[in-house]
Coordinates of C-alpha atoms in Angstrom, one line a residue:
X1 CA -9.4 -20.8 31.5
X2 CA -11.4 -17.3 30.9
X3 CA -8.8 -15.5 33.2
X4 CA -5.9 -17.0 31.5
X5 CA -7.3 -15.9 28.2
X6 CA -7.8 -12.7 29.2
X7 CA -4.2 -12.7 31.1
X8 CA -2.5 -13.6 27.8
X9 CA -4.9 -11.1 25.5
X10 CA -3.6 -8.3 28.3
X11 CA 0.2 -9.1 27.6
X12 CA 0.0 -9.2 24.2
X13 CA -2.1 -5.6 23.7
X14 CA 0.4 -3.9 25.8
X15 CA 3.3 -5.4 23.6
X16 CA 1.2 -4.4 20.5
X17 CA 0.8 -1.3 22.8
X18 CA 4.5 -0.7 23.1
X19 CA 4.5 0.7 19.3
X20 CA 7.1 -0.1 16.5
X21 CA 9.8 2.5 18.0
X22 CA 9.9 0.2 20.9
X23 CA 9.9 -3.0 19.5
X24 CA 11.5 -2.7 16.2
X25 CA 15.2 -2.4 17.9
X26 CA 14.6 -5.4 20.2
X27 CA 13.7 -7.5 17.4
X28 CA 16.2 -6.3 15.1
X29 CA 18.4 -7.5 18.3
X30 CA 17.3 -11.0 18.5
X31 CA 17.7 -11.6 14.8
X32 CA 21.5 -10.2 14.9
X33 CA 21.8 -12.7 17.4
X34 CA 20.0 -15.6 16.0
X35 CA 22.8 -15.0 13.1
X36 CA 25.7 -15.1 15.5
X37 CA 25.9 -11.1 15.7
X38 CA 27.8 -9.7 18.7
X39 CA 25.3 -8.7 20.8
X40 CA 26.7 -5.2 21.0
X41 CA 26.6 -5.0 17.6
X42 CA 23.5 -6.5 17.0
X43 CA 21.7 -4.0 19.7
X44 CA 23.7 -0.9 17.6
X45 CA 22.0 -2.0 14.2
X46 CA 18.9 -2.4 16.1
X47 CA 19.0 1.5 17.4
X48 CA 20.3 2.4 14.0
X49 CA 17.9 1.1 11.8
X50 CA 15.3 2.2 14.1
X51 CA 16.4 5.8 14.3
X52 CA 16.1 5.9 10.4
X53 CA 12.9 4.3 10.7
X54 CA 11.9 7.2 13.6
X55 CA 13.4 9.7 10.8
X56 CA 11.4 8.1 7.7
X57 CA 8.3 8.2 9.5
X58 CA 8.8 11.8 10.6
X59 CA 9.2 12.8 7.0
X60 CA 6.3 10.7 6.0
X61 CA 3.8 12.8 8.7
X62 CA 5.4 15.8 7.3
X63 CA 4.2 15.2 3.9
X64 CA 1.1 14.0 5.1
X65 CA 0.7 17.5 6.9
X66 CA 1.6 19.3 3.9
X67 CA -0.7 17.1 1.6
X68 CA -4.1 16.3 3.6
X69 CA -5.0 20.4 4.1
X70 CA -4.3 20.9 -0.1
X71 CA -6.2 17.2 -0.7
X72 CA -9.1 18.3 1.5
X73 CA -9.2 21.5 0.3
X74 CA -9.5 20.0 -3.3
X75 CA -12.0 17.6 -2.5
X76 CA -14.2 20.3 -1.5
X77 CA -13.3 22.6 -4.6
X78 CA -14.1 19.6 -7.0
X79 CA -17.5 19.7 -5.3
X80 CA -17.3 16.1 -4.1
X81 CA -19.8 15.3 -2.0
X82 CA -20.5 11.6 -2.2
X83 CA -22.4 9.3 0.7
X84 CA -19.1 6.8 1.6
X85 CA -16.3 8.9 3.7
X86 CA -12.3 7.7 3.7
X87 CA -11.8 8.2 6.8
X88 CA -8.1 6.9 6.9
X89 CA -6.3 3.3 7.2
X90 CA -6.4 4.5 11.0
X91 CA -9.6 4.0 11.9
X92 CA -10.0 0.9 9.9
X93 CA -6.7 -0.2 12.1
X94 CA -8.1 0.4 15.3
X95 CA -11.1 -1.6 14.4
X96 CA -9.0 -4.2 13.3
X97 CA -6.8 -4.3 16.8
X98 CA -10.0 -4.1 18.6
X99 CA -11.7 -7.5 17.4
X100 CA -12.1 -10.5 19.7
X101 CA -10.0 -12.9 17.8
X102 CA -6.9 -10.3 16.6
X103 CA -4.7 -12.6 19.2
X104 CA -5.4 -15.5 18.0
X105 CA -5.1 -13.9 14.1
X106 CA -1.5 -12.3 14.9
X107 CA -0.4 -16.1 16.0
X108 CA -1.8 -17.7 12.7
X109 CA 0.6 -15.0 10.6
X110 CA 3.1 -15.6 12.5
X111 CA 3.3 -19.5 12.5
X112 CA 2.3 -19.5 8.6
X113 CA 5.4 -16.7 7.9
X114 CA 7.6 -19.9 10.2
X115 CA 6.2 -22.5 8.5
X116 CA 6.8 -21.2 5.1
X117 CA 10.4 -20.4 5.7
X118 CA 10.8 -24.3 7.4
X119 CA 9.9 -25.6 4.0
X120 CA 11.7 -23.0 1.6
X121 CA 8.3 -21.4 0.1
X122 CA 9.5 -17.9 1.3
X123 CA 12.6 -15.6 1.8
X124 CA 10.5 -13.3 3.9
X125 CA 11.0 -13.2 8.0
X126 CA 8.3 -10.8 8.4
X127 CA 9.0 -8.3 11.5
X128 CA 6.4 -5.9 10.6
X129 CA 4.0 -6.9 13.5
X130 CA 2.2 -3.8 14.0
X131 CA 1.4 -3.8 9.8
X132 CA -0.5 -7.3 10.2
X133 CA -3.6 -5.4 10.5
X134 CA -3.5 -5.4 6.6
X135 CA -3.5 -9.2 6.7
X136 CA -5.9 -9.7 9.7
X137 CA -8.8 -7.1 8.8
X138 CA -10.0 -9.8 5.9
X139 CA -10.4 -12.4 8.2
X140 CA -11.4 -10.6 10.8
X141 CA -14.2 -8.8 8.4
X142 CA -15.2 -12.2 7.0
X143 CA -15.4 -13.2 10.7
X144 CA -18.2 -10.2 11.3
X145 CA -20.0 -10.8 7.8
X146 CA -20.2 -14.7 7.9
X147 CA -19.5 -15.3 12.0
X148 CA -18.1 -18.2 11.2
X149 CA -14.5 -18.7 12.1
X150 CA -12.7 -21.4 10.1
X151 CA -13.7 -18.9 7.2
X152 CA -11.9 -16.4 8.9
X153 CA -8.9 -18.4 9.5
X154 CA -8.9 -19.3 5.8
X155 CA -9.3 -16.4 4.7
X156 CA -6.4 -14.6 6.8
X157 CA -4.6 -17.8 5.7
X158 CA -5.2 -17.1 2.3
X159 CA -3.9 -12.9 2.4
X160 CA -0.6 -14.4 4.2
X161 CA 0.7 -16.3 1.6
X162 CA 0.0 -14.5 -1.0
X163 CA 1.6 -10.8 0.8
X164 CA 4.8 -12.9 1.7
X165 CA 5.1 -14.7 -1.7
X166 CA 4.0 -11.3 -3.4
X167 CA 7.2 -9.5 -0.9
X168 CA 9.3 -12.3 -2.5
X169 CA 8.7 -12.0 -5.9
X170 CA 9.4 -8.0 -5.9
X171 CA 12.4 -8.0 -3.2
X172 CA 14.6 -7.2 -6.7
X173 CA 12.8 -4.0 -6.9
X174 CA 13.6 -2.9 -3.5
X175 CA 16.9 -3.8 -3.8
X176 CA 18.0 -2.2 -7.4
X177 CA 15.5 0.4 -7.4
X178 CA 15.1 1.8 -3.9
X179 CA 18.5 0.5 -3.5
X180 CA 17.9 -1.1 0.2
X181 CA 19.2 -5.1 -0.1
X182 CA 18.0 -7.7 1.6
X183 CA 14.9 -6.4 2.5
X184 CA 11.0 -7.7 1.4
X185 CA 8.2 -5.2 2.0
X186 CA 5.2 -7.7 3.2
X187 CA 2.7 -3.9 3.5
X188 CA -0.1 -5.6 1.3
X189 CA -1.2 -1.6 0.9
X190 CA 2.2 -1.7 -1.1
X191 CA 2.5 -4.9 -2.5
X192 CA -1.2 -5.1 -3.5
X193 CA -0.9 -3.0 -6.7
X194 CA 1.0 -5.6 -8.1
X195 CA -2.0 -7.5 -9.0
X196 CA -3.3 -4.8 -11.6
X197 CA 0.3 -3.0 -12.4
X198 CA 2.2 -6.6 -13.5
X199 CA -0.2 -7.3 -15.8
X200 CA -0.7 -3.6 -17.8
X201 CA 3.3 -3.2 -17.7
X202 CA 3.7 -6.4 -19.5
X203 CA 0.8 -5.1 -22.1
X204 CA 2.7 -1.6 -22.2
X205 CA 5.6 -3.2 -22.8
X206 CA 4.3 -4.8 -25.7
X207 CA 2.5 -1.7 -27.4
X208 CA 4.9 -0.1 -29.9
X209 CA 5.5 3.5 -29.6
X210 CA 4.1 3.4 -26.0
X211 CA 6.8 1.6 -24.5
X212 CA 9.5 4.2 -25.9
X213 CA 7.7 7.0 -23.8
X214 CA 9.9 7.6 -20.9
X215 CA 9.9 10.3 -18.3
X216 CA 11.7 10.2 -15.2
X217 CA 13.5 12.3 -12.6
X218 CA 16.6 11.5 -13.9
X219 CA 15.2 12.6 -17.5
X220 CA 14.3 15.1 -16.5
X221 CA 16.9 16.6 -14.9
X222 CA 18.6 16.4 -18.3
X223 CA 16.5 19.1 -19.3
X224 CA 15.6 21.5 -16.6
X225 CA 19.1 21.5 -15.0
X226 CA 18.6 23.2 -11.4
X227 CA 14.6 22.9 -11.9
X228 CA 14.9 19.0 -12.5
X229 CA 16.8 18.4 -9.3
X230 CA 14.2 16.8 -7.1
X231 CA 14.3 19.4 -4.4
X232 CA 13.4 21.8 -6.9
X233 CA 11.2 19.7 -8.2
X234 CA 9.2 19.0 -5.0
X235 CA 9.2 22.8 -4.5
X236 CA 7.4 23.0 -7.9
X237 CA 5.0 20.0 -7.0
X238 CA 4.4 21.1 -3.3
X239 CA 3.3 24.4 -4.9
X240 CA 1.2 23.4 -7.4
X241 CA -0.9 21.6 -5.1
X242 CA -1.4 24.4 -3.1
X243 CA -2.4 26.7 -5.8
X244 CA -5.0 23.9 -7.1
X245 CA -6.6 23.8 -3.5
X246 CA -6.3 27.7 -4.1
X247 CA -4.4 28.1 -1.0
X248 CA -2.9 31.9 -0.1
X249 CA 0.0 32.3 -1.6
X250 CA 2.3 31.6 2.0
X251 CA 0.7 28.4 2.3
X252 CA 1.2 27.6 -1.5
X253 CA 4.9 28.5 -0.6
X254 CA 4.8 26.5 2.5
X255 CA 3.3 23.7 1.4
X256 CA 5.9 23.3 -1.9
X257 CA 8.9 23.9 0.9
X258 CA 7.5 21.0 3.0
X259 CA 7.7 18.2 -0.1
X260 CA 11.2 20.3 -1.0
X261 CA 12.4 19.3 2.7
X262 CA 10.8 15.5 2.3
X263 CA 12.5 15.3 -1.0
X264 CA 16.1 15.9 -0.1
X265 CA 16.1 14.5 3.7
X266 CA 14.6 10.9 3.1
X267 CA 17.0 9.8 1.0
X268 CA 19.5 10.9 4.0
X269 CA 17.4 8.6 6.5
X270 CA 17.1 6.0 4.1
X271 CA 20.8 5.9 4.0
X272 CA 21.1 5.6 8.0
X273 CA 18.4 2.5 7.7
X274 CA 20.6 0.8 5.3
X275 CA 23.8 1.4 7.3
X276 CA 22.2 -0.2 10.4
X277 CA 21.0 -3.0 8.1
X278 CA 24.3 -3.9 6.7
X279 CA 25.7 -5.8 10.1
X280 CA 22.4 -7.9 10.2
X281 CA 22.5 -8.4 5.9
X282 CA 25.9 -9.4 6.2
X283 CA 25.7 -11.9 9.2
X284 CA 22.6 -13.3 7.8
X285 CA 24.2 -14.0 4.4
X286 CA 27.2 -16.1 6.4
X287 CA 24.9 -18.0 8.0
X288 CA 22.8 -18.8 5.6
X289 CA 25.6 -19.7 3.7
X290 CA 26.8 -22.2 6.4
X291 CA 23.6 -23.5 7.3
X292 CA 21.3 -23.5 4.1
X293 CA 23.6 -23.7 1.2
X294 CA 23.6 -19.7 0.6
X295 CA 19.8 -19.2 0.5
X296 CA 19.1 -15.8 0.9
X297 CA 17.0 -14.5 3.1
X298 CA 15.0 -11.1 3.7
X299 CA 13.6 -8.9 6.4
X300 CA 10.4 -8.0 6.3
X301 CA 10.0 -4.5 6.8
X302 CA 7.2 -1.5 6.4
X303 CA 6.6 -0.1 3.2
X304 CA 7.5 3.6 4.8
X305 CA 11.2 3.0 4.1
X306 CA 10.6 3.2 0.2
X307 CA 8.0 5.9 0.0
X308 CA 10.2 8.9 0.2
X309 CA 12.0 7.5 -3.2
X310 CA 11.5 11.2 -5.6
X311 CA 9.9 9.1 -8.6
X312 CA 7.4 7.6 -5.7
X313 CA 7.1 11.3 -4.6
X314 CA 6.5 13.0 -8.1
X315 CA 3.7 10.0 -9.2
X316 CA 1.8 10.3 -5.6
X317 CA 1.4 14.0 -5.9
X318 CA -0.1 14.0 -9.4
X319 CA -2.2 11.3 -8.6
X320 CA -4.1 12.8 -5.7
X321 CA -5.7 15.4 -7.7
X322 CA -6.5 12.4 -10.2
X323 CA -8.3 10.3 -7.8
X324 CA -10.6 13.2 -6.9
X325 CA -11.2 13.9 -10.4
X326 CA -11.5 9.8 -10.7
X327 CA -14.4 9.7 -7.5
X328 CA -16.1 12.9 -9.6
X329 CA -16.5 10.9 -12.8
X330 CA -16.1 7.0 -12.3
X331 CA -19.8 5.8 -12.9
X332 CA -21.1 3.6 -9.7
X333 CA -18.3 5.3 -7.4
X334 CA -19.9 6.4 -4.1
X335 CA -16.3 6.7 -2.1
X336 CA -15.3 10.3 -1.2
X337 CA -11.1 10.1 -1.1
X338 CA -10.2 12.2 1.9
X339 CA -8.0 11.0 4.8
X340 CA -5.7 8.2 3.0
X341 CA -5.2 10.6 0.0
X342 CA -2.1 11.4 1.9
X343 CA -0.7 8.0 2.2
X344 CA -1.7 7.6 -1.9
X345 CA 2.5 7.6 -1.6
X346 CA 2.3 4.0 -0.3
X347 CA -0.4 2.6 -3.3
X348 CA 1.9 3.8 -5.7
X349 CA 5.4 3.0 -4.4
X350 CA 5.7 -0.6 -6.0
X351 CA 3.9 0.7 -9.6
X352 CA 6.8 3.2 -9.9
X353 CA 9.6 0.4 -8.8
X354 CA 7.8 -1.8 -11.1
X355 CA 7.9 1.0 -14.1
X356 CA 12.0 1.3 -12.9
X357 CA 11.1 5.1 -12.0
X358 CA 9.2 5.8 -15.8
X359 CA 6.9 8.4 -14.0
X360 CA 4.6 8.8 -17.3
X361 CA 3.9 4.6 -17.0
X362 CA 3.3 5.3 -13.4
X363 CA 0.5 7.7 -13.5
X364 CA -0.9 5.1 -16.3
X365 CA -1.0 2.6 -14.2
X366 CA -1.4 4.4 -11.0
X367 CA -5.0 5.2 -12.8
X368 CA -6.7 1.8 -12.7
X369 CA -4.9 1.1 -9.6
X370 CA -6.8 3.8 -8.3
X371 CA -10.2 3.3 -9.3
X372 CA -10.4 -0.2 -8.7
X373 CA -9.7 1.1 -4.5
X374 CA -12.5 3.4 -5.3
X375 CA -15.0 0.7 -6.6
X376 CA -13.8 -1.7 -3.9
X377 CA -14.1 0.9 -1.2
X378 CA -17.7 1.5 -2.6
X379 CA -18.7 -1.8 -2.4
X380 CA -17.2 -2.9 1.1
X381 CA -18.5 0.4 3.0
X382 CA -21.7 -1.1 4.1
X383 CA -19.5 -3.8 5.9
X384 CA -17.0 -2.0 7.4
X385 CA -19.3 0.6 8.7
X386 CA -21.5 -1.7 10.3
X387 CA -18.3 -3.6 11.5
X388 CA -16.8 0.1 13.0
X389 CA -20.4 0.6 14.9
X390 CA -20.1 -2.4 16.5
X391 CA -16.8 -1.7 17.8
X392 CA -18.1 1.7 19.1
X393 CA -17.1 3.9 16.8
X394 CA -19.7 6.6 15.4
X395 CA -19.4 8.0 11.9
X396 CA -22.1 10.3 9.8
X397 CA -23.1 8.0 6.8
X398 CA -21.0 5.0 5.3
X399 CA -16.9 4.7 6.1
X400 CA -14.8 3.1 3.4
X401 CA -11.0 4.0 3.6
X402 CA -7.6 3.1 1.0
X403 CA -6.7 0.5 3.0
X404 CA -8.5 -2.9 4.4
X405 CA -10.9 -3.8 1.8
X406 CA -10.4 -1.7 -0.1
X407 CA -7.0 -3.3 -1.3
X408 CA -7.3 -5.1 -4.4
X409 CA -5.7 -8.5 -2.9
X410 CA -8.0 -8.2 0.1
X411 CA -10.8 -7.7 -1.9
X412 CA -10.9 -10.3 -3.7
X413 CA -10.2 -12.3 -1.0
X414 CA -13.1 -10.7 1.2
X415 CA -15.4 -11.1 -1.7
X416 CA -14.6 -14.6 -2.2
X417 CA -14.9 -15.9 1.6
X418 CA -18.3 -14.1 1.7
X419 CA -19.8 -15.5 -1.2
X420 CA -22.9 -17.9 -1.1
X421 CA -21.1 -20.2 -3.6
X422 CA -17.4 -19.6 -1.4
X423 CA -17.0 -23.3 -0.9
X424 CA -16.5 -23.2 -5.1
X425 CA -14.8 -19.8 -5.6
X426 CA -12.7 -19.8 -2.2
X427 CA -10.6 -23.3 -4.1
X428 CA -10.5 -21.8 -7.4
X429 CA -8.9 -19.1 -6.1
X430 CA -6.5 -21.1 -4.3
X431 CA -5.5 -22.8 -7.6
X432 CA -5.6 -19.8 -10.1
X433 CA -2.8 -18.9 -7.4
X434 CA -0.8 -21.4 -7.5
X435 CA -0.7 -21.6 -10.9
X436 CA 0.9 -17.8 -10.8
X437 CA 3.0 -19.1 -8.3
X438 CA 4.2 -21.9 -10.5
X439 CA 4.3 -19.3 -13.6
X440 CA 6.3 -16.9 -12.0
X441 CA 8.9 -19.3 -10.2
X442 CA 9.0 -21.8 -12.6
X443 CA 8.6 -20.1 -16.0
X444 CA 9.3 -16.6 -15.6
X445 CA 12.1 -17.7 -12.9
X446 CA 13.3 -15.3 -9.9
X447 CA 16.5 -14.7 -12.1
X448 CA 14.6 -13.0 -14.9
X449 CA 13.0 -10.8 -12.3
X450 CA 16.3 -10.1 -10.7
X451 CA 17.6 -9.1 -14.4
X452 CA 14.7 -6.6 -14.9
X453 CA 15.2 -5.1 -11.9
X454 CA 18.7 -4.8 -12.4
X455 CA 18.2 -2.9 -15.9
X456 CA 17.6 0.0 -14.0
X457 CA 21.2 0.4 -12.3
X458 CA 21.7 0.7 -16.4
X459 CA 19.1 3.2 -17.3

């Protein structure tokens, strides 16, 4: 039984091991063909989407190479020096991947995302595989902490359902705002913001004189003419960061040319993505149609396809610099921002679809987003650094990172599986969301959602 265990844990690390570029066109394929795609066809769309995925990521790891040098130089010229280290969603992934029970975890997902689309709870088919390490580290964390596996389970369980209902609910955004259709981002460290931002864009909504104040790119451009355009403007941006980390003045200058590059080529990429999705979109909707009475449904997909949007961009860049000045000042914060202060891009991408591209909302919402990673990094880094030694990874001093944990969703879901009174707070939270679910499906209704969203093709 051991050697068939281990047989099986073998073949499914080296198809983890493979990597996205590999699998992502193979699976793309399979669903063409589940909806009756020529296969030719359905293998083209697969290598299209793919090689806009390949391009998106590209541009992603060039901003990140033009932002972590200025972010790390302006941690250390804020004079942060606190005893919890970011040190990046990577290493919190690799622990993840390297757990004893991530097989049986990636199966759980994977029959809950089936089961839920069986019974009509979700629109999401979820192909993001290698992004299930957002889901899995809760369990897999509450697995270490407690050692107790049905906890674990329930608590993975738990994250699952709410990331694909939470993919559902904003799919409108994605498709009016970042203008990519029938496609659900299930990347909780996108989708998690939702949590704080729904709620304080409803309040903004409501405070008169607040709610008029709008500034966007497309405002802005208005104004500034050539210096609103947002290459121009992610020259000025790109600059500004390097003059804050006091960079000499050819890095400055490279640094704002970099975000100029990111800012003008994504949206070129993104346009190759949603030209290899339009075969699958379109074969999907006929046979949904036929088979399902023209329910629609959506591929789930990484968050990295919205995150070059110039609004997500503009937010992301003023926002680093604030959550350094936010670790500097926040009372009880003991988590140093560092490596994931270059993926800030992805923790802000659904406040800014959410605000329809209102970058002034965005940074005010973006704020408490923010700190409530900080707090929750601060509190989990005991864990997850005692969690990362076991797996044989040595750090100096406490680890925390932007992603696992830290998450608002998977905090609160960590938080409540580990509790001493869990068997009481783990239902409760189970019912306080349901009761959202029922809110937000039954009284707020997917069509009032859809008609937000769809305000900004107006704006």
């Amino acid at each position: 039984m051991d050697a068939f265990l281990n047989g099986a844990y073998a073949v499914f690390q080296a198809f983890i091991g493979a990597g996205a570029y590999v699998m992502l066109p193979f699976i793309i394929m399979v669903i063409g063909l589940i909806f009756r795609l020529p296969i030719a066809k359905a293998f083209k769309s697969g290598i299209t989407i793919t090689c806009g995925f390949v391009g998106i990521n590209l541009l992603v790891n060039l901003l990140k190479s033009a932002v972590s040098p200025a972010a790390a130089a302006m941690v250390a010229n804020f004079g942060l020096n606190l005893d919890v280290t970011d040190v990046g969603w990577g290493a919190i992934s690799s622990v993840t991947w390297a757990s004893p029970i991530v097989a049986f975890l990636v199966f759980e997902i994977l029959g809950i995302n089936i089961l839920l689309l069986v019974l009509k709870k979700t629109n999401t088919m979820d192909v993001d595989i290698w992004n299930y390490h957002h889901m899995m580290i809760v369990g897999i964390l509450v697995f270490f902490v407690t050692q107790n596996i049905i906890w674990a389970i329930v608590a993975t369980a738990i994250t699952a359902v709410m990331t694909f209902k939470f993919a559902d609910w904003t799919q409108p955004l994605i498709e009016h705002f970042f203008g990519i259709p029938d496609v659900t981002l299930p990347t909780i460290s996108y989708t998690s913001s939702i949590i704080i931002a729904a709620p304080l864009n409803w309040l903004i909504d409501r405070i008169p004189g607040l709610n008029k104040v709008n500034f966007s790119i497309k405002g802005v451009q208005k104004y500034l003419g050539v210096f609103g355009d947002p290459m121009m403007l992610g020259f000025i941006l790109g600059c500004a960061m390097g003059a804050l980390a006091l960079f000499p003045f050819d890095q400055i200058f490279l640094t704002g040319i970099n975000v100029a590059a990111v800012m003008v080529l994504m949206p070129k990429m993104t346009a190759m993505f949603v030209e290899g999705l339009m075969p699958i979109s379109s074969a999907a909707q006929k046979f949904t149609s036929e088979k399902f009475g023209g329910r629609a449904l959506s591929i789930g997909l990484d968050a990295a396809v919205v995150v070059g949007n110039p609004e997500v961009i503009t937010t992301a860049l003023i926002m680093i610099p604030v959550t350094i000045l936010l670790a500097f000042i926040l009372p009880g914060n003991r988590m140093m921002p560092l490596a994931d202060l270059a993926v800030v891009t992805f923790r802000v991408a659904l406040v800014v679809a959410l605000c329809r591209g209102n970058v002034f909302r965005s940074i005010l919402i973006s704020i408490p987003v923010m700190a409530a990673i900080l707090y929750a990094g601060t509190f989990a880094a005991p864990f997850m650094t005692e969690m990362a030694q076991s797996a044989g990874l040595a750090f100096d001093g406490q680890i925390a990172s932007m992603a696992g944990p830290s998450l608002t969703q998977t905090a609160i879901i960590f938080w409540s599986c580990i509790s001493e009174n869990a068997i009481i707070v783990v239902p409760a939270l189970v019912i306080a969301f349901i009761a959202i679910w029922y809110v937000v499906e039954k009284k707020i209704t997917m069509e009032k959602i859809e008609a937000y969203a769809a305000e900004y093709d107006e704006m």
